[in-house]
DNA sequence: TGCCAAAATGACAACGCTGTCAAATCGCTT
DNA sequence: AAGCGATTTGACAGCGTTGTCATTTTGGCA
């Protein structure tokens, strides 16, 4: 009934250990032996027993995905990307939502890692940016890959365990798009201050303005959080009292913020995009579910996270053959929809 | 360094096996022995090794959560609910997104179950409604709990492995709410036909109309899917050509559909709720992110899924002491926001 | 051909727990 | 106090892999 490594060994006419070597893609197995074993594996439809591997091996066949993100779409994309890689590799995925500001986060964190003896971790922002976590993991000698906001240049010099999303470039592109539509008073409802994506997007915005000789005006900046509510508040504040700054466009820190800004604009009877252009970031599903649909920057989170997992595996199992090199920088590309346009009124 | 069951046994002055009994909450351990062991467990901060338990035991210490649902908020809630229970019980959670209409779904499904020797499964709609899956699981002798749409009455007679969400009651309540606001021409943009929640919500709607002597009119029904786009299409169809049916209210099959209907109404310059009331179901976060915010029926998915997990555990480990009885029916409660009201124009 | 280091393979003992079944203990009853 | 069934505990053998280390085989070179 249940096929074990012994059955395969017998059929292939080799030892148990050699089968183990083959399924773990260890080097130093002769091609002929390898084929023999693989044949037997196929014939018996052998599936290694995870529990046994976990028990016997140095680390378990599971990786963790750690997140502290209220954006469900983002999280699901991350999960699916990592999961698809895990399935291919025969690993399990342990999801670990947590609250980065909670008292016992670090503790829970370590408990989880040790309990499951995870082979590695994929860290998503903002946890990937927390130095204390990185230090802890380094100290514990745990493999991890970080998803970070950062530019291509930075990526080249960085450690080999980071995947970058070039939010700077995305913000630059969107800002330029707005400028080309004739906007000069472009406001920005920023996300959480401590998130690096916020800093990066702000920098991209600033550089785009500078490149087009538009004066920076910090009163056009609203420091908020990555939430719908913050978008509402920010837009209200920026557009208050008859829009003293004559703002004609608002960048939302992400799609949720942009949706919030849209909401606020509606409340104030402002036409979008006739009187005001609004754009988001990330191209999450609900950027297509606002009215009008949001111009945004597409960020393929499932692909990004799959690459993160790929990178993690390549580090985890150093002896493995033929791992393709993975790209470490992803640049979101702008998606122009109906929420941005020229001023018509 | 690493604390094993042997260390605990030695410290407590009992055998390894007795410690095993204690941590597995098996009956027939004397109170005194139990306390002794627990003391040692605490003192050493002993954490059973999952891999070893998985290997040695009959089934693994992991349960699966299976879903095929495009609604990220729903899925995340489900995950978090189940996960919190898993943490308490020392189980791992294996998430299994899948496509119920895909060719090899069943196959993948079984592979996953066997590979991980899962202790049980939590099935969410629509997979929980697929008889072929249920049959397969029964045949394989796998424990599972189903999350279903159904009424209190039904729950009483059902097998003990179902958790019901009373969509009928929710739809009844919302419909009655609309009726009390003076609406008589209430349309319904239904979700996927094959989902039981669709049938149930429709039944609740119908009975509410009947109870208030309002004539049923099937031209007020739009058969769609649970998606934003379907909401848009449905509302457009229902309200086309100057709204021949004089519809004054639309029930969206869920919040997404309702948001879509809202979107369509905006495109047609229809005032909400002045000219048209719209309501959703589920109270997902973006029912608060539309303009105006949606009246809907709150459904505490994280709590529901936690109960599902609790029920599953109580079935899995039959010998466990003092399991509280769990309620098997959840009735969503209406949340009145700004998208419903009396006709003013 | 013979020799040797390097490469490939194998034997066997863990890994840390649970299941089985036998042994010890308990709490009654007589 | 002895006897008995029921309850509680323990000894020990797996569970299916991987790690370690010993052994065999290979291929290059003298």
XYZ file of C-alpha atoms (C1' of nucleotides) in Angstrom:
750
model
C 0.000 0.000 0.000
C 2.367 2.658 1.180
C 5.512 3.001 -0.878
C 8.672 3.702 1.064
C 12.185 4.499 0.096
C 13.023 0.859 0.623
C 10.638 -0.312 -2.028
C 12.205 2.052 -4.486
C 15.679 0.946 -3.493
C 14.813 -2.665 -3.992
C 13.246 -2.088 -7.382
C 16.116 0.063 -8.560
C 18.637 -2.361 -7.180
C 20.441 0.204 -5.079
C 20.608 1.113 -1.440
C 18.101 3.186 0.426
C 20.672 5.891 0.819
C 21.242 6.225 -2.880
C 17.567 6.759 -3.429
C 17.700 9.397 -0.770
C 20.528 11.057 -2.638
C 18.587 11.069 -5.845
C 15.429 12.553 -4.477
C 17.444 15.206 -2.698
C 19.253 16.033 -5.884
C 22.593 15.581 -4.223
C 25.616 15.625 -6.501
C 27.845 12.597 -6.852
C 25.269 10.213 -8.142
C 26.151 8.653 -11.437
C 23.810 9.530 -14.260
C 22.988 5.895 -14.841
C 22.133 5.299 -11.217
C 20.087 8.448 -11.153
C 17.996 7.324 -14.098
C 17.516 3.876 -12.664
C 16.222 5.308 -9.441
C 13.991 7.860 -11.088
C 12.465 5.094 -13.134
C 11.627 3.162 -10.025
C 10.270 6.294 -8.368
C 7.957 6.863 -11.296
C 6.926 3.267 -11.512
C 5.960 3.065 -7.870
C 4.728 6.636 -7.740
C 6.886 7.114 -4.711
C 6.327 10.162 -2.534
C 8.818 10.774 0.224
C 7.292 10.949 3.657
C 7.631 14.513 4.845
C 7.405 13.677 8.508
C 10.252 11.219 8.274
C 12.413 13.652 6.368
C 11.660 16.324 8.881
C 12.560 14.095 11.750
C 15.715 12.659 10.300
C 17.036 15.707 8.534
C 18.760 18.776 9.835
C 15.954 21.091 8.907
C 12.371 20.484 7.987
C 10.841 20.582 4.556
C 8.833 23.652 5.232
C 9.360 27.343 4.852
C 7.538 30.151 6.547
C 5.821 33.180 5.096
C 5.713 36.018 7.555
C 3.477 39.006 7.128
C 1.863 41.850 8.952
C -0.256 43.417 6.321
C -3.892 44.433 6.384
C -4.168 44.141 2.634
C -5.811 40.799 1.999
C -5.171 40.840 -1.712
C -1.509 41.399 -1.146
C -1.260 38.585 1.334
C -3.152 36.130 -0.824
C -0.939 36.898 -3.789
C 2.139 36.394 -1.674
C 0.838 33.109 -0.372
C -0.079 31.796 -3.759
C 3.244 32.670 -5.275
C 5.252 31.055 -2.529
C 2.906 28.121 -2.374
C 3.265 27.256 -6.019
C 7.014 27.089 -5.607
C 6.660 25.003 -2.481
C 4.510 22.502 -4.273
C 7.075 22.129 -6.986
C 9.813 21.597 -4.451
C 7.862 19.295 -2.208
C 7.945 21.728 0.653
C 5.170 22.762 2.945
C 4.274 26.332 3.650
C 3.723 27.638 7.136
C 1.919 30.942 7.093
C 2.619 33.276 9.937
C 0.524 36.393 10.204
C 1.682 38.536 13.078
C 1.559 41.989 14.512
C 4.886 43.666 14.289
C 4.194 46.039 17.118
C 2.917 43.432 19.526
C 4.785 42.718 22.699
C 5.535 39.047 22.180
C 5.935 39.000 18.434
C 9.602 38.093 18.453
C 8.927 35.349 20.933
C 6.091 33.789 18.948
C 8.255 34.120 15.942
C 11.115 32.129 17.374
C 8.740 29.568 18.796
C 7.304 28.985 15.370
C 10.682 28.687 13.713
C 12.030 26.285 16.266
C 8.914 24.229 16.547
C 8.779 23.570 12.866
C 12.530 23.767 12.331
C 11.784 25.784 9.236
C 14.185 25.581 6.355
C 13.769 29.271 5.757
C 11.591 32.317 5.841
C 10.144 34.747 3.362
C 9.792 38.126 5.006
C 7.424 40.697 3.609
C 7.328 44.402 4.391
C 7.173 45.920 6.876
C 8.716 43.047 8.828
C 11.452 42.625 6.271
C 12.601 46.123 7.122
C 12.889 45.608 10.850
C 16.546 45.377 11.697
C 15.889 43.703 15.028
C 14.250 40.800 13.248
C 17.058 40.477 10.755
C 19.611 40.483 13.533
C 17.704 37.843 15.396
C 17.512 35.597 12.381
C 21.177 36.038 11.607
C 22.006 35.153 15.151
C 19.877 32.049 15.009
C 21.453 31.134 11.688
C 18.147 30.980 9.899
C 17.887 31.360 6.164
C 15.594 34.072 4.932
C 14.737 36.176 1.950
C 13.544 39.707 2.325
C 11.051 41.492 0.128
C 12.002 45.124 0.129
C 11.247 48.403 -1.473
C 14.363 49.571 -3.274
C 15.964 50.628 -6.510
C 17.881 48.638 -9.069
C 21.135 50.275 -8.066
C 20.683 49.301 -4.471
C 19.924 45.746 -5.407
C 23.299 45.274 -7.005
C 25.152 46.120 -3.855
C 22.876 44.343 -1.477
C 23.208 40.991 0.147
C 22.033 38.173 -2.013
C 18.924 37.498 -0.006
C 16.790 40.458 -0.916
C 14.183 40.954 -3.589
C 13.471 44.517 -4.485
C 10.396 46.251 -5.769
C 11.373 49.485 -7.360
C 8.773 51.780 -5.902
C 10.925 54.733 -6.714
C 10.676 54.058 -10.427
C 6.959 53.422 -10.179
C 6.340 56.709 -8.407
C 8.553 58.498 -10.857
C 6.625 57.086 -13.770
C 3.237 57.919 -12.355
C 4.254 61.403 -11.385
C 5.639 61.995 -14.841
C 2.407 60.704 -16.305
C 0.498 63.289 -14.310
C 2.897 66.018 -15.275
C 2.483 65.146 -18.899
C -1.250 65.488 -18.452
C -0.595 69.055 -17.447
C -0.703 68.729 -13.685
C 1.566 70.914 -11.614
C -0.031 70.850 -8.198
C 0.312 67.193 -7.438
C -0.410 66.134 -3.894
C 0.672 62.900 -2.282
C -1.150 61.056 0.488
C 1.715 59.031 1.897
C 1.561 55.639 3.530
C 3.008 54.664 6.875
C 6.070 56.733 7.550
C 8.147 53.808 8.753
C 7.557 51.755 5.627
C 10.364 51.991 3.176
C 7.941 51.955 0.272
C 6.663 55.293 1.528
C 10.103 56.846 1.450
C 10.853 55.363 -1.943
C 7.641 56.478 -3.524
C 8.126 59.918 -2.119
C 11.641 60.074 -3.533
C 10.430 59.014 -6.965
C 7.731 61.633 -6.851
C 10.191 64.315 -5.817
C 12.723 63.450 -8.465
C 10.091 63.442 -11.169
C 8.952 66.887 -10.127
C 12.515 68.096 -10.047
C 13.239 66.675 -13.480
C 10.353 68.714 -14.812
C 11.245 71.856 -12.917
C 8.223 71.795 -10.737
C 8.631 73.351 -7.347
C 8.433 71.038 -4.388
C 5.760 72.060 -1.956
C 5.570 70.130 1.262
C 2.101 71.381 2.037
C 1.013 69.045 -0.751
C 2.181 66.099 1.314
C -0.096 64.339 3.730
C 1.511 61.880 6.076
C -0.884 59.044 6.653
C -1.059 55.284 6.665
C -1.758 52.621 4.070
C -5.482 52.507 4.586
C -8.685 53.552 2.981
C -9.543 55.734 5.921
C -6.253 57.516 5.710
C -6.923 58.224 2.062
C -10.227 59.773 2.983
C -8.700 61.903 5.685
C -5.742 62.918 3.588
C -7.800 63.993 0.624
C -10.184 65.882 2.854
C -7.324 67.726 4.485
C -5.638 68.512 1.212
C -8.778 69.659 -0.517
C -10.317 71.451 2.435
C -11.760 74.944 2.280
C -12.040 75.268 -1.420
C -8.735 73.641 -2.178
C -6.417 76.565 -1.283
C -3.429 74.859 -2.878
C -5.265 74.369 -6.155
C -4.393 70.731 -6.210
C -5.302 69.019 -9.468
C -3.925 65.571 -8.801
C -3.436 63.249 -5.857
C -1.133 60.299 -5.591
C -2.453 57.726 -3.175
C 0.209 55.855 -1.213
C -1.371 52.662 -2.488
C -4.647 51.631 -4.089
C -6.528 51.635 -0.834
C -5.422 55.125 -0.053
C -6.316 56.195 -3.561
C -9.743 54.608 -3.188
C -10.159 56.551 0.023
C -9.176 59.752 -1.708
C -11.701 58.970 -4.400
C -14.328 58.478 -1.751
C -13.522 61.826 -0.185
C -13.589 63.544 -3.538
C -17.058 62.145 -4.137
C -18.223 63.513 -0.828
C -16.986 66.900 -1.898
C -18.644 66.639 -5.283
C -15.369 66.772 -7.106
C -15.341 65.260 -10.579
C -12.785 62.582 -11.277
C -10.785 63.014 -13.443
C -12.364 66.202 -14.728
C -11.439 68.289 -11.739
C -9.001 66.001 -10.003
C -6.798 63.100 -11.033
C -6.096 60.317 -8.588
C -3.707 57.419 -8.865
C -2.741 54.496 -6.688
C -0.013 51.901 -6.438
C 0.026 48.104 -6.627
C -2.853 47.406 -8.977
C -4.764 45.425 -6.412
C -8.135 44.094 -7.556
C -10.117 46.887 -6.079
C -8.276 49.472 -8.105
C -10.599 48.073 -10.764
C -13.592 48.267 -8.497
C -13.718 51.935 -7.823
C -15.558 54.408 -9.904
C -13.850 55.463 -11.950
C -11.217 52.768 -12.083
C -7.842 53.757 -10.755
C -4.708 54.509 -12.658
C -2.028 52.648 -10.739
C 1.264 50.790 -11.021
C 1.024 47.081 -11.535
C 3.010 44.976 -9.128
C 2.909 41.231 -9.738
C 3.010 40.105 -6.160
C 2.453 36.454 -6.887
C 5.381 36.396 -9.280
C 7.546 38.384 -6.921
C 6.840 36.070 -4.048
C 7.439 33.037 -6.177
C 10.849 34.404 -6.998
C 11.447 35.031 -3.347
C 10.697 31.407 -2.610
C 12.913 30.321 -5.472
C 15.762 32.371 -4.107
C 15.206 30.976 -0.658
C 15.357 27.421 -1.913
C 18.508 28.091 -3.839
C 20.134 29.259 -0.648
C 18.720 26.543 1.512
C 19.884 23.648 -0.548
C 23.304 24.800 -1.591
C 24.304 21.532 -3.146
C 21.501 21.439 -5.611
C 22.359 21.363 -9.283
C 21.314 23.754 -12.007
C 19.504 26.529 -10.245
C 18.702 29.309 -12.612
C 19.810 32.711 -11.515
C 16.884 34.781 -10.382
C 16.294 38.423 -11.015
C 16.283 40.435 -7.847
C 14.522 43.585 -8.928
C 10.964 44.061 -10.011
C 9.759 47.318 -11.426
C 6.035 47.952 -11.354
C 4.609 49.196 -14.621
C 2.033 51.889 -14.885
C -1.547 51.020 -15.742
C -3.502 53.988 -16.972
C -7.205 53.786 -16.273
C -9.913 56.372 -15.843
C -8.969 58.184 -12.680
C -6.315 60.337 -14.276
C -6.657 62.789 -17.118
C -6.391 66.401 -18.143
C -8.250 69.054 -16.266
C -11.399 69.902 -18.174
C -13.138 72.269 -15.832
C 19.850 22.185 24.453
C 16.886 20.489 22.891
C 14.338 19.193 25.360
C 12.820 15.844 24.501
C 10.081 13.784 25.983
C 12.724 11.762 27.774
C 14.022 14.742 29.689
C 10.552 15.491 30.886
C 9.967 11.894 31.832
C 13.140 11.771 33.838
C 12.392 14.979 35.675
C 8.833 13.941 36.417
C 9.922 10.494 37.438
C 7.612 8.709 35.054
C 7.969 6.894 31.774
C 8.206 8.513 28.403
C 4.863 7.064 27.521
C 3.112 8.704 30.425
C 4.398 12.060 29.352
C 3.074 11.292 25.916
C -0.298 10.546 27.450
C -0.336 13.803 29.303
C 0.543 16.005 26.378
C -2.031 14.230 24.264
C -4.659 14.737 26.909
C -5.464 11.066 26.963
C -7.782 9.901 29.715
C -6.647 7.467 32.338
C -3.824 9.477 33.761
C -4.081 10.054 37.463
C -4.486 13.681 38.459
C -1.362 13.565 40.540
C 0.711 12.133 37.723
C -0.722 14.649 35.340
C 0.303 17.542 37.562
C 3.753 16.132 38.085
C 4.304 15.879 34.376
C 2.893 19.280 33.613
C 5.204 20.763 36.160
C 8.182 19.205 34.453
C 6.892 20.330 31.069
C 6.679 23.891 32.297
C 10.009 23.777 34.025
C 11.826 22.553 30.957
C 9.646 24.503 28.565
C 9.118 21.327 26.648
C 7.675 21.527 23.156
C 6.809 18.258 21.492
C 8.538 17.715 18.189
C 5.907 17.838 15.508
C 7.874 15.836 13.000
C 8.336 12.984 15.427
C 4.688 12.961 16.360
C 3.747 12.986 12.733
C 6.001 10.110 11.962
C 5.108 7.962 14.907
C 1.431 8.690 15.098
C -1.478 7.524 13.026
C -2.191 10.914 11.587
C -0.197 14.092 11.449
C -0.625 17.145 13.586
C -1.839 19.269 10.778
C -5.179 20.119 9.302
C -5.964 21.482 5.895
C -8.008 24.479 4.886
C -9.418 24.099 1.422
C -10.845 26.966 -0.532
C -11.708 28.100 -3.986
C -12.774 31.626 -3.449
C -11.745 34.785 -5.244
C -12.601 36.903 -2.234
C -9.303 37.593 -0.516
C -10.879 39.050 2.588
C -12.965 35.964 3.058
C -10.023 33.659 2.670
C -7.813 35.612 5.030
C -10.506 35.628 7.675
C -10.944 31.902 7.294
C -7.242 31.320 7.575
C -6.829 33.459 10.619
C -9.708 31.859 12.425
C -8.505 28.347 11.791
C -4.931 29.309 12.452
C -5.609 30.699 15.886
C -7.227 27.425 16.871
C -4.348 25.468 15.392
C -1.844 27.413 17.416
C -3.732 26.678 20.574
C -3.845 23.010 19.779
C -0.284 22.726 18.590
C -1.352 21.847 15.086
C -0.032 23.156 11.827
C -2.216 24.519 9.098
C -1.846 23.503 5.500
C -3.597 25.909 3.206
C -4.907 24.533 -0.019
C -6.262 26.955 -2.555
C -7.615 25.136 -5.562
C -9.839 25.461 -8.556
C -12.937 23.403 -8.152
C -13.559 23.144 -11.865
C -10.045 22.157 -12.795
C -9.373 18.785 -14.293
C -6.976 17.399 -11.714
C -8.372 19.044 -8.633
C -9.472 15.843 -6.954
C -6.123 14.286 -7.672
C -4.101 17.157 -6.214
C -6.442 17.107 -3.333
C -5.808 13.507 -2.462
C -2.098 13.915 -3.010
C -2.025 16.698 -0.485
C -4.025 14.776 2.075
C -1.937 11.666 1.766
C 1.355 13.435 1.613
C 0.737 15.279 4.812
C -1.463 12.616 6.356
C -3.713 15.422 7.480
C -5.701 14.957 10.638
C -8.638 16.642 9.020
C -9.966 19.222 6.645
C -11.993 22.374 6.840
C -13.980 22.764 3.662
C -15.328 26.122 2.621
C -17.987 26.834 0.034
C -18.314 26.076 -2.767
C -16.147 23.003 -2.282
C -18.010 22.036 0.844
C -21.105 21.645 -1.283
C -19.619 19.315 -3.844
C -21.001 15.883 -3.178
C -18.231 14.178 -5.138
C -15.668 15.604 -2.754
C -17.625 14.568 0.293
C -17.991 11.074 -1.037
C -14.309 10.869 -1.756
C -13.408 11.975 1.734
C -15.842 9.567 3.309
C -14.389 6.790 1.271
C -10.880 7.677 2.311
C -12.024 7.915 5.904
C -10.833 11.453 6.310
C -12.239 13.733 8.958
C -13.676 16.979 7.753
C -15.901 19.835 8.706
C -18.014 21.616 6.156
C -18.909 25.257 6.136
C -22.303 25.534 4.535
C -25.091 27.873 3.829
C -28.158 26.657 5.665
C -30.863 27.365 8.177
C -31.061 26.612 11.871
C -33.672 23.956 11.293
C -31.484 22.146 8.831
C -28.552 22.235 11.187
C -30.391 20.231 13.802
C -30.971 17.345 11.491
C -27.630 17.398 9.799
C -24.577 15.356 10.394
C -22.425 16.636 13.176
C -19.684 17.891 10.915
C -21.298 20.913 9.384
C -21.256 24.542 10.360
C -24.053 26.602 8.965
C -24.327 30.214 8.050
C -27.937 31.186 7.933
C -28.010 33.147 4.725
C -31.736 32.668 4.538
C -32.255 34.635 7.732
C -29.833 37.305 6.640
C -31.582 37.802 3.326
C -34.929 37.819 5.050
C -33.784 40.504 7.439
C -32.293 42.712 4.773
C -35.301 42.374 2.535
C -37.589 43.234 5.390
C -35.421 46.237 6.152
C -35.896 47.451 2.592
C -39.605 46.811 2.738
C -39.875 48.805 5.897
C -38.139 51.657 4.148
C -41.026 51.623 1.714
C -39.498 49.634 -1.106
C -41.695 47.337 -3.117
C -39.747 46.797 -6.305
C -36.712 45.092 -4.887
C -34.352 43.505 -7.369
C -31.755 40.881 -6.590
C -28.470 40.380 -8.420
C -27.815 36.777 -7.521
C -24.462 35.068 -7.086
C -23.323 31.868 -8.731
C -26.271 29.639 -9.326
C -24.561 26.513 -8.061
C -23.636 28.058 -4.708
C -26.025 27.165 -1.986
C -25.730 30.621 -0.487
C -27.369 31.927 -3.642
C -30.346 29.646 -3.239
C -30.645 30.391 0.434
C -30.448 34.132 0.039
C -33.002 33.979 -2.697
C -35.339 31.944 -0.503
C -35.007 34.417 2.354
C -35.746 37.257 -0.001
C -38.776 35.506 -1.399
C -40.213 34.625 1.971
C -39.771 38.149 3.233
C -41.632 39.498 0.233
C -44.351 36.942 0.731
C -44.678 37.754 4.398
C -45.327 41.349 3.436
C -47.674 40.536 0.610
C -45.411 41.793 -2.087
C -45.775 40.138 -5.418
C -42.855 38.064 -6.632
C -41.543 39.221 -9.941
C -38.860 37.148 -11.547
C -37.914 39.881 -13.937
C -36.379 41.556 -10.893
C -33.926 38.694 -10.595
C -30.590 38.780 -12.320
C -28.649 35.530 -12.361
C -24.978 36.352 -12.119
C -21.865 35.430 -10.238
C -20.215 36.588 -7.030
C -18.108 39.288 -8.613
C -17.883 43.000 -8.948
C -18.260 42.753 -12.684
C -21.406 40.732 -12.370
C -22.816 43.386 -10.079
C -22.128 46.005 -12.700
C -23.716 43.946 -15.443
C -26.680 42.973 -13.343
C -27.501 46.470 -12.257
C -27.103 47.759 -15.775
C -29.473 45.133 -17.075
C -32.020 45.705 -14.354
C -31.959 49.473 -14.632
C -31.680 49.667 -18.398
C -33.839 51.897 -20.560
C -35.169 54.162 -17.921
C -35.758 51.436 -15.385
C -38.957 49.965 -16.815
C -39.584 47.898 -13.721
C -39.340 50.944 -11.469
C -36.838 49.232 -9.256
C -36.065 51.184 -6.103
C -33.752 48.754 -4.370
C -31.175 46.161 -5.313
C -29.847 43.339 -3.228
C -26.352 42.398 -4.230
C -25.510 38.713 -3.912
C -22.568 39.753 -1.769
C -20.631 42.920 -1.053
C -18.655 42.718 -4.244
C -21.760 42.410 -6.317
C -23.314 45.279 -4.407
C -20.212 47.382 -5.004
C -20.528 46.575 -8.676
C -24.159 47.603 -8.664
C -23.157 50.819 -6.973
C -20.591 51.383 -9.662
C -23.170 50.877 -12.375
C -25.609 53.178 -10.649
C -22.964 55.900 -10.609
C -22.400 55.467 -14.294
C -26.116 56.011 -14.813
C -26.173 59.036 -12.554
C -28.489 57.400 -10.117
C -28.430 58.764 -6.592
C -27.756 56.337 -3.789
C -29.789 55.973 -1.670
C -32.012 58.846 -2.819
C -33.165 57.088 -5.966
C -31.979 53.589 -5.321
C -31.058 51.531 -2.282
C -28.375 48.898 -2.517
C -27.306 46.297 -0.014
C -24.732 43.563 0.122
C -23.919 40.496 2.180
C -20.937 39.496 4.312
C -19.714 42.844 5.580
C -16.338 42.470 3.975
C -13.972 45.402 4.447
C -14.748 46.980 1.168
C -18.391 47.293 2.025
C -16.973 50.155 4.062
C -14.906 51.425 1.201
C -17.581 52.228 -1.295
C -19.346 55.494 -1.535
C -21.711 55.501 0.104
C -20.882 52.689 2.470
C -22.909 49.563 2.021
C -25.704 48.275 4.155
C -24.917 44.594 4.504
C -25.153 41.567 6.785
C -22.219 40.985 9.046
C -20.719 37.549 8.919
C -17.862 36.899 11.344
C -15.837 34.612 9.158
C -12.859 34.404 11.453
C -15.067 33.295 14.329
C -16.973 30.904 12.143
C -13.819 29.296 10.873
C -12.382 29.074 14.338
C -15.453 27.154 15.388
C -15.056 24.939 12.392
C -11.538 24.127 13.461
C -12.698 23.531 17.003
C -15.327 21.134 15.794
C -12.814 19.360 13.642
C -10.441 18.887 16.541
C -13.190 17.573 18.741
C -13.903 14.911 16.145
C -10.308 14.128 15.436
C -9.252 13.468 18.940
C -12.264 11.707 20.328
C -10.636 10.760 23.567
C -9.953 14.290 24.623
C -11.499 15.529 27.825
C -13.815 18.479 28.361
C -14.556 19.733 24.909
C -17.132 22.438 25.031
C -20.076 21.928 22.786
C -19.878 24.198 19.814
C -22.700 26.051 18.196
C -23.289 24.939 14.659
C -25.294 27.820 13.278
C -24.242 31.378 12.722
C -26.723 33.996 11.722
C -25.348 37.142 10.113
C -26.700 40.347 11.571
C -27.667 43.308 9.513
C -25.464 46.375 9.455
C -27.288 49.433 8.221
C -25.049 51.965 6.557
C -25.657 54.640 3.983
C -26.550 52.734 0.863
C -30.128 52.072 1.862
C -32.856 54.526 2.710
C -36.247 55.860 1.716
C -36.836 57.140 -1.731
C -36.566 60.902 -1.703
C -36.930 61.780 -5.355
C 49.168 -3.631 -15.636
C 49.026 -1.788 -11.183
C 48.351 1.900 -8.029
C 45.981 5.736 -5.920
C 43.059 9.528 -4.947
C 38.487 10.753 -5.930
C 33.945 9.556 -6.724
C 30.082 6.696 -5.835
C 27.614 3.684 -2.977
C 26.142 1.216 1.157
C 25.364 -0.218 6.266
C 23.501 1.283 10.141
C 22.402 4.137 13.780
C 19.894 7.931 15.004
C 15.758 11.412 14.903
C 11.674 11.920 19.049
C 7.650 10.366 19.338
C 3.281 6.916 19.499
C 1.056 2.212 19.378
C 0.918 -2.204 21.400
C 0.785 -5.060 24.867
C 2.328 -6.572 29.230
C 2.952 -5.357 34.109
C 1.904 -2.914 38.183
C -1.227 -0.651 41.027
C -5.681 0.638 42.779
C -10.138 0.249 44.936
C -13.558 -2.722 45.968
C -15.807 -6.833 47.851
C -15.835 -10.847 50.645
C -6.298 -10.114 54.348
C -7.074 -12.084 50.013
C -8.926 -11.799 45.509
C -10.464 -9.642 41.452
C -11.552 -6.495 37.707
C -10.549 -1.957 36.391
C -7.439 1.572 36.081
C -2.908 3.333 35.488
C 1.788 2.906 34.072
C 5.885 1.123 31.593
C 9.053 -1.435 28.125
C 9.979 -1.615 23.674
C 9.541 -1.775 18.897
C 8.653 0.709 15.143
C 7.499 5.095 11.972
C 10.530 6.391 7.070
C 13.879 9.128 6.393
C 18.895 11.399 6.663
C 23.737 11.808 8.587
C 27.975 9.519 9.403
C 31.371 6.856 8.193
C 33.115 2.775 6.034
C 33.507 0.370 1.754
C 33.579 -0.278 -3.044
C 34.189 1.361 -7.644
C 36.070 4.396 -11.053
C 39.292 6.611 -13.997
C 43.728 8.712 -14.637
C 48.519 8.086 -14.574
C 53.013 5.881 -13.844
